[in-house]
Amino acid sequence: MKEKSTSFDIAFRAGVSQSTVSRALRNSPLVNEATREKIQAIAKELNYKVDKNASSLRSQHSDTIALLLFEDPTNDDSAINPFFLSMLGSITRACSNRGYDLLVSFQQASEDWHADYEDSNKADGLILLGYGDYLSYEEKLLKLLDQETHFVRWGAEVKNLPLISVGCDNFQGGKEVADHIINQGRKQIAFLGTASSHAPEFFDRYKGYCHALESHGLIVNDRIQFNALYTEDAGYKAACELIASGEKFDAIFAACDLIAVGALRALQEHNITIPEQVSLVGFDDIAIASFTFPSLTTVKQDTQLAGELLVETLLTMIQGDEAKTTLIAPELVIRKSCGS
């Protein structure tokens, strides 16, 4: 019986070292494309399969990344913000392209991320993804920093901690939304979303909105700002509170699309027409945004680029190189609810 082929057999056939073979089979950029393709072709011809267990023992790496998804509990624990579903697909593809496996878990499943993943060699590093009350898990982020865990998070830049993040330029996105609404002739723009350190992404969007109002000589009216976090129900309740307040408003900027969908329902139930009486804008550009009635003006966050940057940044850290926080430019998508 013919013995199983080894990486040394591939190295001999290709005329390279065994370490070059290992790098090429991991799609390492350290191996030029022609050599990489030659080695991979020989591996396929010899029906060579990488022994991941042996490789992990030699390198003390698992060639696995763990993605921890955070979301505050809702009435339906199976519900996941659709924005993160699209990013999950992008992260999965980016891991596969770099020769890494991906573990996906919910934050609520464990209180000790470090022991569960990097310490036990289940994963070489963590991607933290999701929305929730930032202040409730800041202590856990500090623990990861103290234990020198390799991790990168999706979200707003945190200036008082040495956290590496990939996120949208939320301030710029909020400013562009408010500028657009004002240019449509609206002057009393309500904001639905938690505007505090509990929700840094929303807070940055709110700050951008305030900056735009002030630059146009308009007053920021705190009485038409209502807190809401991440769900349709929260958006519906916030919009109902806004309507019940009796304050005048001719536009709503919802801090995310799910809040906007809830606000849309509340406005329609109160026979308030969109956009004739009230313009409505969201943020995220989830798939449903183009199918609401009317279709939702919103801000697109490039989830494909985000997933690639999260994986690339984490692997840079795992390899011992310097990584930095990256902000992705927002893109205003104009539809019928405001300006199309």
XYZ file of C-alpha atoms in Angstrom:
340
model
C 0.000 0.000 0.000
C 1.329 3.413 -0.941
C 2.186 5.599 2.049
C 0.357 8.894 2.557
C 2.116 11.855 0.942
C 3.797 14.379 3.211
C 4.725 18.037 2.939
C 8.330 16.902 2.411
C 7.244 15.014 -0.718
C 5.664 18.223 -2.040
C 8.797 20.203 -1.148
C 10.995 17.733 -3.067
C 8.764 17.861 -6.149
C 8.533 21.669 -6.072
C 12.209 22.247 -5.279
C 11.459 24.360 -2.196
C 11.765 24.011 1.574
C 9.121 22.312 3.712
C 8.422 25.616 5.504
C 7.641 27.228 2.122
C 5.173 24.421 1.428
C 3.461 25.047 4.771
C 3.171 28.753 4.052
C 1.875 28.191 0.528
C -0.828 25.794 1.721
C -1.953 28.472 4.205
C -2.117 31.057 1.380
C 0.566 33.090 3.104
C 1.428 36.346 1.294
C 5.096 35.566 2.080
C 5.076 33.081 -0.830
C 4.809 34.571 -4.315
C 1.762 33.667 -6.368
C 3.521 31.490 -8.953
C 5.244 29.357 -6.296
C 2.041 29.131 -4.268
C 0.038 27.905 -7.264
C 2.750 25.378 -8.173
C 2.840 23.949 -4.637
C -0.945 23.775 -4.364
C -1.160 21.991 -7.730
C 1.389 19.374 -6.593
C -0.498 18.946 -3.292
C -3.717 18.327 -5.213
C -1.980 15.842 -7.531
C -0.602 13.921 -4.546
C -4.004 14.119 -2.765
C -2.236 15.736 0.179
C -4.364 16.793 3.160
C -3.099 19.091 5.878
C -3.044 17.408 9.297
C -4.454 20.307 11.298
C -3.872 18.639 14.661
C -0.194 18.041 13.971
C 0.193 21.520 12.548
C -1.400 23.052 15.617
C 0.863 21.117 17.963
C 3.973 22.273 16.093
C 2.982 25.890 15.845
C 0.917 26.254 19.032
C -1.744 27.762 16.787
C -5.176 26.314 16.162
C -5.675 28.046 12.790
C -9.096 28.966 14.167
C -10.720 32.306 14.960
C -13.599 32.625 17.421
C -16.385 35.100 16.717
C -18.333 36.137 19.814
C -21.681 37.730 19.049
C -23.130 40.200 21.537
C -26.737 41.275 21.613
C -28.965 42.279 24.490
C -31.602 39.616 25.211
C -34.958 40.108 23.468
C -38.313 38.353 23.639
C -37.076 36.084 20.861
C -33.596 34.827 21.726
C -33.252 33.355 18.224
C -33.445 36.814 16.658
C -30.173 38.303 15.403
C -29.860 41.779 13.953
C -29.787 41.144 10.170
C -26.937 43.637 9.846
C -24.696 41.157 11.656
C -25.863 38.209 9.575
C -24.417 39.839 6.460
C -21.185 40.616 8.290
C -20.994 37.033 9.577
C -21.029 35.813 5.982
C -18.206 38.185 5.084
C -16.108 37.127 8.085
C -16.638 33.456 7.239
C -15.426 33.984 3.661
C -12.429 36.028 4.807
C -11.393 33.295 7.254
C -11.744 30.609 4.600
C -9.638 32.606 2.159
C -6.860 32.815 4.733
C -7.021 29.097 5.650
C -8.697 29.621 9.028
C -11.723 27.941 10.574
C -14.357 30.044 12.368
C -16.091 29.272 15.656
C -19.264 31.260 16.368
C -20.651 31.677 19.876
C -22.920 33.973 21.864
C -21.444 36.082 24.632
C -24.126 34.959 27.071
C -22.921 31.358 26.784
C -19.835 31.993 28.899
C -18.508 34.397 31.477
C -14.837 33.685 30.769
C -13.985 34.243 27.114
C -10.215 33.978 27.581
C -10.258 30.549 29.226
C -12.798 29.239 26.764
C -10.853 30.191 23.650
C -7.264 31.368 23.415
C -6.017 29.826 26.690
C -7.420 26.409 25.757
C -5.991 26.726 22.212
C -9.461 26.498 20.690
C -8.809 29.750 18.871
C -5.849 31.994 18.129
C -7.892 35.162 18.670
C -11.347 36.656 19.021
C -13.597 38.875 16.918
C -16.201 40.644 19.051
C -19.297 41.515 17.072
C -22.636 42.941 18.089
C -24.604 45.669 19.765
C -25.529 45.953 23.398
C -24.921 48.113 26.438
C -21.223 48.919 26.022
C -20.727 49.805 29.689
C -22.001 46.378 30.773
C -19.109 44.519 29.131
C -16.301 47.098 29.286
C -14.909 45.266 32.337
C -14.563 42.091 30.288
C -12.701 43.990 27.578
C -10.278 45.217 30.242
C -9.735 41.616 31.337
C -8.905 40.587 27.780
C -6.401 43.454 27.569
C -4.809 42.463 30.891
C -4.428 38.867 29.731
C -2.970 39.986 26.376
C -5.635 38.168 24.394
C -5.585 38.782 20.667
C -8.926 40.387 19.852
C -10.494 42.972 17.596
C -13.988 44.406 17.920
C -16.549 45.880 15.570
C -17.707 49.253 16.798
C -16.926 52.848 17.563
C -13.379 53.892 18.377
C -12.723 53.928 22.135
C -10.252 56.693 22.885
C -9.623 55.984 26.569
C -8.619 52.318 26.112
C -6.021 50.648 23.852
C -8.716 48.685 21.991
C -8.306 47.827 18.327
C -11.559 48.310 16.464
C -12.977 48.242 12.967
C -16.071 50.365 12.564
C -18.044 52.854 10.535
C -17.343 56.579 10.723
C -20.596 57.075 12.616
C -20.078 60.791 13.243
C -19.721 61.424 9.506
C -22.695 59.183 8.774
C -24.893 61.066 11.238
C -23.794 64.385 9.792
C -24.557 63.290 6.221
C -28.031 62.100 7.233
C -28.910 65.384 8.944
C -27.439 67.447 6.087
C -29.568 65.507 3.605
C -32.769 65.887 5.637
C -32.167 69.625 6.066
C -31.530 69.985 2.335
C -34.996 68.491 1.792
C -36.414 71.521 3.633
C -36.995 69.855 7.020
C -36.025 71.740 10.164
C -37.504 69.863 13.142
C -35.641 66.566 13.046
C -36.290 64.043 15.808
C -33.600 61.525 16.785
C -34.619 58.022 17.901
C -31.720 56.172 19.527
C -29.825 56.059 22.800
C -27.513 59.066 22.818
C -25.055 58.159 25.581
C -21.926 56.113 26.325
C -24.136 53.044 26.717
C -24.361 52.973 22.890
C -21.163 54.509 21.420
C -22.163 53.964 17.770
C -25.532 55.664 18.265
C -23.918 58.426 20.318
C -21.466 59.228 17.512
C -24.341 59.322 15.002
C -26.197 61.693 17.339
C -23.131 63.936 17.644
C -22.854 64.107 13.845
C -26.563 64.970 13.643
C -26.135 67.751 16.245
C -23.113 69.139 14.392
C -25.097 69.341 11.158
C -28.052 71.066 12.816
C -25.799 73.660 14.425
C -23.877 74.268 11.190
C -27.189 75.055 9.487
C -28.170 77.433 12.285
C -30.841 75.098 13.696
C -31.461 74.393 17.372
C -30.892 70.886 18.794
C -34.187 70.156 20.558
C -33.586 67.583 23.303
C -37.355 67.139 23.678
C -37.520 65.269 20.345
C -34.720 62.827 21.169
C -35.990 59.499 22.536
C -33.831 56.570 23.617
C -34.096 53.263 21.751
C -31.769 50.298 21.367
C -31.488 48.127 18.259
C -34.984 46.620 17.815
C -38.220 47.279 15.940
C -40.147 47.271 19.225
C -37.840 49.919 20.673
C -38.297 52.066 17.565
C -42.065 51.665 17.678
C -42.240 52.675 21.358
C -39.889 55.636 20.883
C -41.903 56.910 17.911
C -45.159 56.554 19.853
C -43.621 58.558 22.704
C -42.499 61.203 20.222
C -46.004 61.484 18.741
C -47.626 61.533 22.190
C -45.274 64.284 23.381
C -47.024 66.857 21.223
C -43.677 68.271 20.079
C -43.526 69.385 16.457
C -41.334 67.340 14.104
C -41.163 66.978 10.337
C -38.436 64.319 10.094
C -37.031 61.368 12.062
C -33.456 60.143 12.052
C -33.504 56.609 13.487
C -30.137 55.418 14.798
C -30.497 52.052 13.010
C -32.774 50.513 10.413
C -34.624 48.273 12.872
C -35.567 51.338 14.924
C -36.660 53.016 11.678
C -38.889 50.042 10.770
C -40.580 50.279 14.162
C -41.012 54.047 13.754
C -42.497 53.495 10.279
C -45.216 51.301 11.754
C -45.985 53.839 14.499
C -46.280 56.701 12.017
C -48.567 54.696 9.749
C -50.793 53.678 12.666
C -51.178 57.364 13.526
C -52.019 58.220 9.890
C -48.847 60.273 9.447
C -47.744 60.050 5.817
C -44.129 59.411 4.800
C -42.457 61.435 3.361
C -45.212 64.013 2.771
C -45.646 64.910 6.449
C -42.572 63.322 8.020
C -39.322 62.194 6.371
C -37.686 59.066 7.791
C -34.049 57.924 7.611
C -32.347 54.883 9.151
C -28.783 53.576 9.379
C -27.204 50.216 8.297
C -28.955 49.453 4.980
C -30.184 46.010 5.988
C -31.895 44.005 3.231
C -35.437 44.910 4.294
C -34.711 48.663 3.941
C -35.346 48.592 0.192
C -38.616 46.644 0.629
C -40.433 48.754 3.233
C -43.247 51.020 2.050
C -42.059 53.570 1.342
C -38.520 52.289 0.810
C -36.132 53.507 3.485
C -33.428 56.116 3.020
C -30.501 54.925 5.100
C -26.713 54.759 5.484
C -24.859 51.757 4.099
C -22.037 50.229 6.097
C -19.847 48.075 3.853
C -20.177 44.695 5.581
C -17.986 42.887 3.042
C -15.086 45.258 3.641
C -15.775 45.200 7.381
C -15.492 41.404 7.570
C -12.260 41.391 5.587
C -10.747 44.132 7.769
C -11.758 42.410 11.014
C -10.051 39.161 9.963
C -7.014 40.910 8.468
C -6.544 43.066 11.575
C -6.832 40.105 13.950
C -4.339 38.011 11.956
C -1.930 40.953 11.993
C -2.123 40.926 15.808
C -1.752 37.140 16.004
C 1.407 37.357 13.881
C 2.855 39.858 16.354
C 2.665 42.891 14.067
C 1.213 46.278 14.935
C -2.495 46.719 14.198
C -4.563 49.883 14.224
C -8.170 50.954 14.467
C -9.875 51.492 11.090
C -12.958 53.547 10.251
C -14.986 52.718 7.122
C -16.592 55.556 5.186
C -20.429 55.612 5.313
C -22.544 55.790 2.158
C -25.903 57.568 2.112
C -28.505 55.550 0.186
C -31.424 57.772 -0.842
C -34.850 56.155 -1.264
C -38.490 57.260 -1.117
C -38.820 57.837 2.643
C -36.640 60.926 2.290
C -35.529 62.548 -0.917
C -35.891 60.058 -3.762
